[in-house]
mmCIF file with all atom_site columns, C-alpha atoms in Angstrom:
data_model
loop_
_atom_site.group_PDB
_atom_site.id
_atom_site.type_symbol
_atom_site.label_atom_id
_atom_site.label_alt_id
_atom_site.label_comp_id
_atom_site.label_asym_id
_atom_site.label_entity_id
_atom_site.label_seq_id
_atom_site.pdbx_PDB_ins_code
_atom_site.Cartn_x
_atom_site.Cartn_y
_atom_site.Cartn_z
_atom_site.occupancy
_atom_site.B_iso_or_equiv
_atom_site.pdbx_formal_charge
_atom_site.auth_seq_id
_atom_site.auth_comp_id
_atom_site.auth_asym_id
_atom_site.auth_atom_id
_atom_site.pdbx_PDB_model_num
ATOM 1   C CA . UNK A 1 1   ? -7.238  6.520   23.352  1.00 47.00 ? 425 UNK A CA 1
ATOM 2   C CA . UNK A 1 2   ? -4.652  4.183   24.811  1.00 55.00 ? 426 UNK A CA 1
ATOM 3   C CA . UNK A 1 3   ? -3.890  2.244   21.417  1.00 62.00 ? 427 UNK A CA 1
ATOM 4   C CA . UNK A 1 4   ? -0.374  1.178   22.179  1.00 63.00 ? 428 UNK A CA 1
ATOM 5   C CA . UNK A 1 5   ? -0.667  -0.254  18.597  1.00 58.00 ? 429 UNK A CA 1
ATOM 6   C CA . UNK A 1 6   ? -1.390  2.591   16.995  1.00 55.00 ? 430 UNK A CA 1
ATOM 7   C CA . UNK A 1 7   ? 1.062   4.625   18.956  1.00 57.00 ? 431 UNK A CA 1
ATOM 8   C CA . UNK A 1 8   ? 4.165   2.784   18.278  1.00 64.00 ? 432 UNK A CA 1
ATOM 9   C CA . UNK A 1 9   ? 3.390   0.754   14.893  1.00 60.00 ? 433 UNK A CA 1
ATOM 10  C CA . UNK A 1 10  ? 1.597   3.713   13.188  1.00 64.00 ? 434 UNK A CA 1
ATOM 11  C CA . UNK A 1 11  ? 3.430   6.513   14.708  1.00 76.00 ? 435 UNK A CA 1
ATOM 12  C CA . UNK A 1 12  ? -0.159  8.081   15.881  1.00 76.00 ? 436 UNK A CA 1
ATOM 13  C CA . UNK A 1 13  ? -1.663  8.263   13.327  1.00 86.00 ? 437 UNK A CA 1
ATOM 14  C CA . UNK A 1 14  ? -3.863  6.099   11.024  1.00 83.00 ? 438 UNK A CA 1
ATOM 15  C CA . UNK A 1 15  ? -5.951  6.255   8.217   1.00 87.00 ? 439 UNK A CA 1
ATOM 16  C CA . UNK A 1 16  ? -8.672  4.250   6.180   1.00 89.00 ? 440 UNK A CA 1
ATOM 17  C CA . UNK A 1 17  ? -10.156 5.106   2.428   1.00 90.00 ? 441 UNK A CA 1
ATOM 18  C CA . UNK A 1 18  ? -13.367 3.576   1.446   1.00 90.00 ? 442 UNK A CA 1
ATOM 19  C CA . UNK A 1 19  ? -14.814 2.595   -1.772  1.00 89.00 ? 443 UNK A CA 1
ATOM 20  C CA . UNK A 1 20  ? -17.838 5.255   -1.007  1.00 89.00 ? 444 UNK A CA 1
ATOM 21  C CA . UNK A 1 21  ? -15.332 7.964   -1.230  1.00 87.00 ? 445 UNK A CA 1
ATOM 22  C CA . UNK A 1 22  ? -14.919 8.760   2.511   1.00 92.00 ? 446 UNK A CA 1
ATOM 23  C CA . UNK A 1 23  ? -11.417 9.033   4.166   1.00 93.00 ? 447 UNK A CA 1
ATOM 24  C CA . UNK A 1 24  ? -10.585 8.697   8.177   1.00 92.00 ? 448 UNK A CA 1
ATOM 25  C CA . UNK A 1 25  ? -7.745  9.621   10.278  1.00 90.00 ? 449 UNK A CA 1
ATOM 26  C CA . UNK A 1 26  ? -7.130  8.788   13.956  1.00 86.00 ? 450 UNK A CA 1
ATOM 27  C CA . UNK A 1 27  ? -4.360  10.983  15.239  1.00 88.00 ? 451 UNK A CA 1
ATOM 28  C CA . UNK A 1 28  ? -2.717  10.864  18.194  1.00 87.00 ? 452 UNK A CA 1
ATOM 29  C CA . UNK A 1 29  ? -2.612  13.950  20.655  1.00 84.00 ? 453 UNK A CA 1
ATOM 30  C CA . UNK A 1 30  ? 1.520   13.395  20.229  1.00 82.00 ? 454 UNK A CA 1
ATOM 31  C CA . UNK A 1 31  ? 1.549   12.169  16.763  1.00 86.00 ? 455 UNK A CA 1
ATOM 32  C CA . UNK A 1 32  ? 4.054   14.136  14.215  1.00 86.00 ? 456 UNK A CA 1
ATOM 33  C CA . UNK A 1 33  ? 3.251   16.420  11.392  1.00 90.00 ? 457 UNK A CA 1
ATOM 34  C CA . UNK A 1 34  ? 5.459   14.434  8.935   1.00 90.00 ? 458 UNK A CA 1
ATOM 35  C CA . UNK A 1 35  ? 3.848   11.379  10.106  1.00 89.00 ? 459 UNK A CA 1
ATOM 36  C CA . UNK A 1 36  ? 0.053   13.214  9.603   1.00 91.00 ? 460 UNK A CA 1
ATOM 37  C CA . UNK A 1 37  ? 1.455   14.680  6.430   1.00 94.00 ? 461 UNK A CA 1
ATOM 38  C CA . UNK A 1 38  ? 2.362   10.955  4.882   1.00 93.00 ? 462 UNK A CA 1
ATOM 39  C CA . UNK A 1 39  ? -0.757  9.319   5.990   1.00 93.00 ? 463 UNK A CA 1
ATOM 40  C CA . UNK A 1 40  ? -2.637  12.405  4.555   1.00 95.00 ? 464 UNK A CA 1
ATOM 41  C CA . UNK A 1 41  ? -1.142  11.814  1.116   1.00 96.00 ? 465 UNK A CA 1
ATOM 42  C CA . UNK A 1 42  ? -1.464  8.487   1.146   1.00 95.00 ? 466 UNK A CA 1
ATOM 43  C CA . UNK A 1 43  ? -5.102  8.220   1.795   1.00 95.00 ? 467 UNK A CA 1
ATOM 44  C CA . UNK A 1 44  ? -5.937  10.772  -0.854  1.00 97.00 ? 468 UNK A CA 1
ATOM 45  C CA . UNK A 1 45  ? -4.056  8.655   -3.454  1.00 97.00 ? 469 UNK A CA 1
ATOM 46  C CA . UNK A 1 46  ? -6.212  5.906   -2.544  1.00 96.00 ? 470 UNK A CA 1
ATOM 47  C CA . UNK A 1 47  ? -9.511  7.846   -3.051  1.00 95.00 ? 471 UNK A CA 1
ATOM 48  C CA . UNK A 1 48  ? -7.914  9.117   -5.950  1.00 97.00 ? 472 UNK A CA 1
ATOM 49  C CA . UNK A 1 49  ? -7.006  5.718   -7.719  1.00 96.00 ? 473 UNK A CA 1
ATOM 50  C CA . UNK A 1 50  ? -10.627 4.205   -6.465  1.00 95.00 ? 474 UNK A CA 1
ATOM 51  C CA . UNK A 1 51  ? -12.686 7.198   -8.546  1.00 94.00 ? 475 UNK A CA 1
ATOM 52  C CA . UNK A 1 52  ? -10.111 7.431   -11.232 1.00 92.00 ? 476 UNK A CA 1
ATOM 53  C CA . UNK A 1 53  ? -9.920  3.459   -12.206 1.00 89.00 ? 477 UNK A CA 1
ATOM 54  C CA . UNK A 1 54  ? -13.314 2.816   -11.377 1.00 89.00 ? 478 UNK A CA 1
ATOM 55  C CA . UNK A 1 55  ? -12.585 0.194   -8.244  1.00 89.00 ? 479 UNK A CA 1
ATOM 56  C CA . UNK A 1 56  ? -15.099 -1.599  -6.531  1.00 87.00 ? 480 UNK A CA 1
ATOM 57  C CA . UNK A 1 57  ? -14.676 -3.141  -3.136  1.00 88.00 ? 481 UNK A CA 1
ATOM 58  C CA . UNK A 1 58  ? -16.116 -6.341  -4.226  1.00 87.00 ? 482 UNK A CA 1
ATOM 59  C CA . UNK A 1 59  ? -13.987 -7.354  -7.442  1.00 90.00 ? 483 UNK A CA 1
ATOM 60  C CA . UNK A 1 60  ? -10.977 -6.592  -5.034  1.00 93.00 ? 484 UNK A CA 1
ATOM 61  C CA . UNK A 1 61  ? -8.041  -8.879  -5.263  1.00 97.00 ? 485 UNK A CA 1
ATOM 62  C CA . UNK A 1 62  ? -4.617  -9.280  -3.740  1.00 98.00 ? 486 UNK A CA 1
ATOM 63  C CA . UNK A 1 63  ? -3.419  -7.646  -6.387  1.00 98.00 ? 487 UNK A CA 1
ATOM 64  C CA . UNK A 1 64  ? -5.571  -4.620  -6.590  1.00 97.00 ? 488 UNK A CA 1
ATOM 65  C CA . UNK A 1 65  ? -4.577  -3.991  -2.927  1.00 96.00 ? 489 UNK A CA 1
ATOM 66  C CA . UNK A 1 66  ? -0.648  -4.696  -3.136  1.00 98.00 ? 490 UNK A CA 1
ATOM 67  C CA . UNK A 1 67  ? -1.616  -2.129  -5.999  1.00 98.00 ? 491 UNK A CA 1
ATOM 68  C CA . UNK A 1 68  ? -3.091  0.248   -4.161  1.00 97.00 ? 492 UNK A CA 1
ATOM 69  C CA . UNK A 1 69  ? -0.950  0.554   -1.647  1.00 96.00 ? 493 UNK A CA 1
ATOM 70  C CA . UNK A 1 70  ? 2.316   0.090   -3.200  1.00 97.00 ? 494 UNK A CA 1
ATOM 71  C CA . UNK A 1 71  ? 1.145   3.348   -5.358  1.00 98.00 ? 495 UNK A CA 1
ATOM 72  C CA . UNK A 1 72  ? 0.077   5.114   -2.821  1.00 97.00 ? 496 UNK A CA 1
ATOM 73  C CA . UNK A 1 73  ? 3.344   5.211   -0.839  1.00 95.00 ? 497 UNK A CA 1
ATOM 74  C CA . UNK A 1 74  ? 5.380   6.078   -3.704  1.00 96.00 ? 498 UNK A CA 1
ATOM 75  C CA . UNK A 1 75  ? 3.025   8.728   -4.336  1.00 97.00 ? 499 UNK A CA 1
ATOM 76  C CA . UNK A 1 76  ? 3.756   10.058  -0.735  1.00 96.00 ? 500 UNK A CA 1
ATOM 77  C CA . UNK A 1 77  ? 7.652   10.217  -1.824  1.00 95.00 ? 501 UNK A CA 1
ATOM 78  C CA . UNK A 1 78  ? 6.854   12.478  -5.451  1.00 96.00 ? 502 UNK A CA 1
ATOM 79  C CA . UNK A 1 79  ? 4.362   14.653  -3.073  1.00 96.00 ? 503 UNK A CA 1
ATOM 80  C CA . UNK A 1 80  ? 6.919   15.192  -0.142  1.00 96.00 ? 504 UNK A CA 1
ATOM 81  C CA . UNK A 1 81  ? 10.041  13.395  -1.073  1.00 94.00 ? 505 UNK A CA 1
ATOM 82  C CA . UNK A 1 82  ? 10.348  10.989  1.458   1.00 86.00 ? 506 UNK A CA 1
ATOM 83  C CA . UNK A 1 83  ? 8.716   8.356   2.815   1.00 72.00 ? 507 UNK A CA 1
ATOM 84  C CA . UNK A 1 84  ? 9.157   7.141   6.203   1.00 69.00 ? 508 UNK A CA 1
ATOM 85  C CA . UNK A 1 85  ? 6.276   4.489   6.649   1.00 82.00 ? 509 UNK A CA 1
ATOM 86  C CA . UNK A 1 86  ? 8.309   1.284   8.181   1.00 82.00 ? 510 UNK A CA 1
ATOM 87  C CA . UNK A 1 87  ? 6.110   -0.810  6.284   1.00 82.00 ? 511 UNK A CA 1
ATOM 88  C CA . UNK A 1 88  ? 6.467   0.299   3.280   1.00 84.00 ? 512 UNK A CA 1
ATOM 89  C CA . UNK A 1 89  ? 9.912   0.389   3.257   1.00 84.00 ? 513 UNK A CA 1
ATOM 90  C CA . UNK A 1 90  ? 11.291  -2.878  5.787   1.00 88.00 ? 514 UNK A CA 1
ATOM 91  C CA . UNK A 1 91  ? 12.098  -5.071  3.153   1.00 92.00 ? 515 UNK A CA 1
ATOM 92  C CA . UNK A 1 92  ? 15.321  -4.917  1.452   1.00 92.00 ? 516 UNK A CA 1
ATOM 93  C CA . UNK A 1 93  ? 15.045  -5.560  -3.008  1.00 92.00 ? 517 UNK A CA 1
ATOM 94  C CA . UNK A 1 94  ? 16.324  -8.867  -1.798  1.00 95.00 ? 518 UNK A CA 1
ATOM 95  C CA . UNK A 1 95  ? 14.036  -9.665  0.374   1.00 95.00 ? 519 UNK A CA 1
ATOM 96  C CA . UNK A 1 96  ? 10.807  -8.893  -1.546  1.00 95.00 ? 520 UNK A CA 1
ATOM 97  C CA . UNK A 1 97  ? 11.956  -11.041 -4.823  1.00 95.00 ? 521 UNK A CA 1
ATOM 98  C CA . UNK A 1 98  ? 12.164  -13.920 -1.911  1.00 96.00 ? 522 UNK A CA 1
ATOM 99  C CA . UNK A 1 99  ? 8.545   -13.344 -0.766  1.00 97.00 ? 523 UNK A CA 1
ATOM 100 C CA . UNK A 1 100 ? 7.657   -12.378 -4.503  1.00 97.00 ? 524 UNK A CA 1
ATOM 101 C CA . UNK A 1 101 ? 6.405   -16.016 -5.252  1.00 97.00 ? 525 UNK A CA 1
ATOM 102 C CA . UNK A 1 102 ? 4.343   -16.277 -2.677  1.00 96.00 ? 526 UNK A CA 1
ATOM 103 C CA . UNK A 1 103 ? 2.487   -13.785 -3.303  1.00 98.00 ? 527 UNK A CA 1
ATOM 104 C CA . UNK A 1 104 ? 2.516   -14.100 -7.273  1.00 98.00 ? 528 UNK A CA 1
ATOM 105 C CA . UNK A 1 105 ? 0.805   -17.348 -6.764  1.00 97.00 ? 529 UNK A CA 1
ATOM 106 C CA . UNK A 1 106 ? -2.532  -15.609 -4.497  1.00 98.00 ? 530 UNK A CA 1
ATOM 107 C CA . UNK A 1 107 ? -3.014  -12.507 -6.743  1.00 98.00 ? 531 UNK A CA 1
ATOM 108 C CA . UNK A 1 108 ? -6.609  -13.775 -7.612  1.00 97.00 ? 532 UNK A CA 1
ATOM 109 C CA . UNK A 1 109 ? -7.470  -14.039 -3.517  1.00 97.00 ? 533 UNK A CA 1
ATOM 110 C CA . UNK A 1 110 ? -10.455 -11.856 -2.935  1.00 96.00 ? 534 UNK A CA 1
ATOM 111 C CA . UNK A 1 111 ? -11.662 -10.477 0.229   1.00 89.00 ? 535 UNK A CA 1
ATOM 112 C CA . UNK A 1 112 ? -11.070 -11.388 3.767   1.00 90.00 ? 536 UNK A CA 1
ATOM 113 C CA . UNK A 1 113 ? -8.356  -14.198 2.074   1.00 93.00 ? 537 UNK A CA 1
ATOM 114 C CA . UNK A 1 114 ? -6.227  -11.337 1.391   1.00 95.00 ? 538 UNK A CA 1
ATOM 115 C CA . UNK A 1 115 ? -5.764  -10.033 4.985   1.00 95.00 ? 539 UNK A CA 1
ATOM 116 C CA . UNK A 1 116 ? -3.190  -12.378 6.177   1.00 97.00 ? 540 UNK A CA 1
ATOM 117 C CA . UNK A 1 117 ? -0.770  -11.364 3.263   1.00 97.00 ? 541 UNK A CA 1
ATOM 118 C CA . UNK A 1 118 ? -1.389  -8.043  3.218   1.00 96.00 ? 542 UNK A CA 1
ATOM 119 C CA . UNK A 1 119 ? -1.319  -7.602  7.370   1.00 92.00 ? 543 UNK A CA 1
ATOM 120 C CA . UNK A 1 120 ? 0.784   -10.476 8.314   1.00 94.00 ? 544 UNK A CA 1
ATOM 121 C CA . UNK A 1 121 ? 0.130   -14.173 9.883   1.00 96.00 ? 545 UNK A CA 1
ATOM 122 C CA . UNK A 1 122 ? 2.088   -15.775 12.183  1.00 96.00 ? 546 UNK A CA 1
ATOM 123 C CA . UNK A 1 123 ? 0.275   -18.935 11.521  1.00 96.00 ? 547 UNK A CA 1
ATOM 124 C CA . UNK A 1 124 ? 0.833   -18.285 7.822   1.00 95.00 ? 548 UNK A CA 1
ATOM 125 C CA . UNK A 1 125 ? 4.507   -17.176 8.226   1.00 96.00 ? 549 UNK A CA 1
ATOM 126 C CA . UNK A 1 126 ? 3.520   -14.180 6.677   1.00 96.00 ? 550 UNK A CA 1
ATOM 127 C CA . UNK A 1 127 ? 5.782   -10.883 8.135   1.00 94.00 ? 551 UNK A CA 1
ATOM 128 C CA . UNK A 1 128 ? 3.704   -7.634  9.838   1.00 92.00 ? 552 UNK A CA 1
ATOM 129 C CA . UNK A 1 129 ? 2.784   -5.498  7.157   1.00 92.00 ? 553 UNK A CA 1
ATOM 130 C CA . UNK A 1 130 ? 4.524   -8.169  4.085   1.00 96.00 ? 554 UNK A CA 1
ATOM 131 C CA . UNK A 1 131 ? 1.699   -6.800  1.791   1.00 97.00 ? 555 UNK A CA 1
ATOM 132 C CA . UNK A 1 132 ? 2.514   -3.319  2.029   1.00 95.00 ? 556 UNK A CA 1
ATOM 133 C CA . UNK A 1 133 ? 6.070   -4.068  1.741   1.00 96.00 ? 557 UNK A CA 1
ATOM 134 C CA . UNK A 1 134 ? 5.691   -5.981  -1.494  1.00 97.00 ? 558 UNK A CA 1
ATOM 135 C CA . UNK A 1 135 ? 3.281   -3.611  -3.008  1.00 97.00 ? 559 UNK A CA 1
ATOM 136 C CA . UNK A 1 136 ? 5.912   -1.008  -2.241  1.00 96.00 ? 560 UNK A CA 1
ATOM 137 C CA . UNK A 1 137 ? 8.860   -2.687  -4.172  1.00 96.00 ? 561 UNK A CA 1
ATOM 138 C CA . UNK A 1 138 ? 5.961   -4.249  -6.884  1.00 97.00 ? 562 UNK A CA 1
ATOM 139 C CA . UNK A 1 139 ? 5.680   -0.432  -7.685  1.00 97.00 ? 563 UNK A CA 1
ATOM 140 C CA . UNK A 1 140 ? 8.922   0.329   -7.055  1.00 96.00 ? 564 UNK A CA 1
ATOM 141 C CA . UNK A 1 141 ? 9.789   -2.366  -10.143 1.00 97.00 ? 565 UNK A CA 1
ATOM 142 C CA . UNK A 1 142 ? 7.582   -1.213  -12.234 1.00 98.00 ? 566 UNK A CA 1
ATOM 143 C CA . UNK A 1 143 ? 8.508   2.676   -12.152 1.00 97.00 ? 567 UNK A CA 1
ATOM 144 C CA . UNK A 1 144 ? 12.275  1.562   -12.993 1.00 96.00 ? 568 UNK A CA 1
ATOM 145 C CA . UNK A 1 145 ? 11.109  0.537   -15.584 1.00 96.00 ? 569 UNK A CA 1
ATOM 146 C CA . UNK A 1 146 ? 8.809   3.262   -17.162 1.00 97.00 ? 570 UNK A CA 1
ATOM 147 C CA . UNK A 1 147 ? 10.017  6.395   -15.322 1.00 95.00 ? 571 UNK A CA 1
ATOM 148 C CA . UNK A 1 148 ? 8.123   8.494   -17.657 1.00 97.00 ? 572 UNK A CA 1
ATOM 149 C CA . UNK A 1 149 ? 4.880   7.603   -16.706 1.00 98.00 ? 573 UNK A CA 1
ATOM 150 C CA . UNK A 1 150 ? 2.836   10.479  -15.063 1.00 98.00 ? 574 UNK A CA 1
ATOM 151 C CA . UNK A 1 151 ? 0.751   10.267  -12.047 1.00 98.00 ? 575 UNK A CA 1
ATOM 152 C CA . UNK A 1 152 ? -2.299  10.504  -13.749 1.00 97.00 ? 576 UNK A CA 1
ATOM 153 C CA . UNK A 1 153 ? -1.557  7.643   -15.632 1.00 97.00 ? 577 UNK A CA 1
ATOM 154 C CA . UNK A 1 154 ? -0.044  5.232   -13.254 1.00 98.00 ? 578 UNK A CA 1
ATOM 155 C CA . UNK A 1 155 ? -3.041  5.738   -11.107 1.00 98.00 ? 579 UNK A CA 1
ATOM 156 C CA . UNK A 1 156 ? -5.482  4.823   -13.962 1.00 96.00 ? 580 UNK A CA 1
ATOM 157 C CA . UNK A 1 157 ? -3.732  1.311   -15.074 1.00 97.00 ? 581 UNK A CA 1
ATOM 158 C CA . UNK A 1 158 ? -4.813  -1.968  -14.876 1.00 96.00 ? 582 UNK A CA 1
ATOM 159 C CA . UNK A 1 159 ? -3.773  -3.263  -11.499 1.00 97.00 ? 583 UNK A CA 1
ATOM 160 C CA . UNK A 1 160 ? -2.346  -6.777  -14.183 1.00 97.00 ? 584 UNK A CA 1
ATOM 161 C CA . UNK A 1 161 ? 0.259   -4.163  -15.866 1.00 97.00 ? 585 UNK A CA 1
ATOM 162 C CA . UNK A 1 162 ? 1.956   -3.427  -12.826 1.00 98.00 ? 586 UNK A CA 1
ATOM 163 C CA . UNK A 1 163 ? 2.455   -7.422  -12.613 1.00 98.00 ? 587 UNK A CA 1
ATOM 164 C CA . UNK A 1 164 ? 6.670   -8.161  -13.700 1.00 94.00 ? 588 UNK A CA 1
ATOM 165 C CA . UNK A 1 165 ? 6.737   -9.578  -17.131 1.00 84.00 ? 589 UNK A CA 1
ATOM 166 C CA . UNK A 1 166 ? 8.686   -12.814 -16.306 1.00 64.00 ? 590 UNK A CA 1
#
């Protein structure tokens, strides 16, 4: 379809996992591989972590979903070393300890109240994509800090340990 959107922002390609264990892609007739690849990857972390720390759609908080996706693109750069998702990676360290406040006073939002920080709001002042970006550098902070941790393990903790110890 003509999804300009989807085209440019998404690079053709886009992808939803849902709590009932089903996973769809849209691609784009001129979408990349890489860019198919990365969403592919991504999307199976996310059914991973859902089966493998038990998540329900309804108990789901700010938090779990900075979480979720934060893990999920790092787990695109250990499965094919790079990650190239622009909103995972727009914010500069700086940048997300700014916004880190914000959103470290909403982790207990739940549902729809999440959307504008995890999407964006220009009402709210909330960047496209912010969420994304500060799950990104949430995980990012937390594997500096226990590099050992395997996959199977980060994807089974509490979404509250991945919180910075302050």
């Amino acid at each position: 379809p003509d999804d300009e959107f989807g085209i440019e922002k998404l690079r053709g390609v886009s992808g939803y996992t849902s709590y009932e264990h089903l996973m769809t892609l849209v691609v784009h007739s001129g979408a990349r591989a890489q860019a198919l690849e990365e969403t592919v990857v991504h999307e199976y972390h996310h059914h991973w972590r859902i089966a493998e720390a038990q998540l329900l759609e309804s108990q789901e908080t700010l938090l779990s979903r900075l979480v979720l996706e934060g893990l999920a693109e790092h787990f695109v750069q250990e499965v094919l070393g790079v990650t190239t998702a622009p909103w995972a990676t727009q914010w500069t360290d700086q940048e997300s300890h700014y916004w880190w406040p914000v959103y470290a006073s909403h982790l207990n939002l739940v549902g729809s109240d999440t959307s504008p920080y995890m999407f964006g709001s220009t009402d709210m002042g909330v960047p496209l994509w912010a969420g994304y970006a500060m799950g990104y550098h949430l995980i990012r902070w937390f594997r500096r800090q226990h590099r050992t941790l395997s996959w199977t393990t980060l994807t089974q903790l509490a979404d509250v340990e991945f919180v910075p110890r302050v």
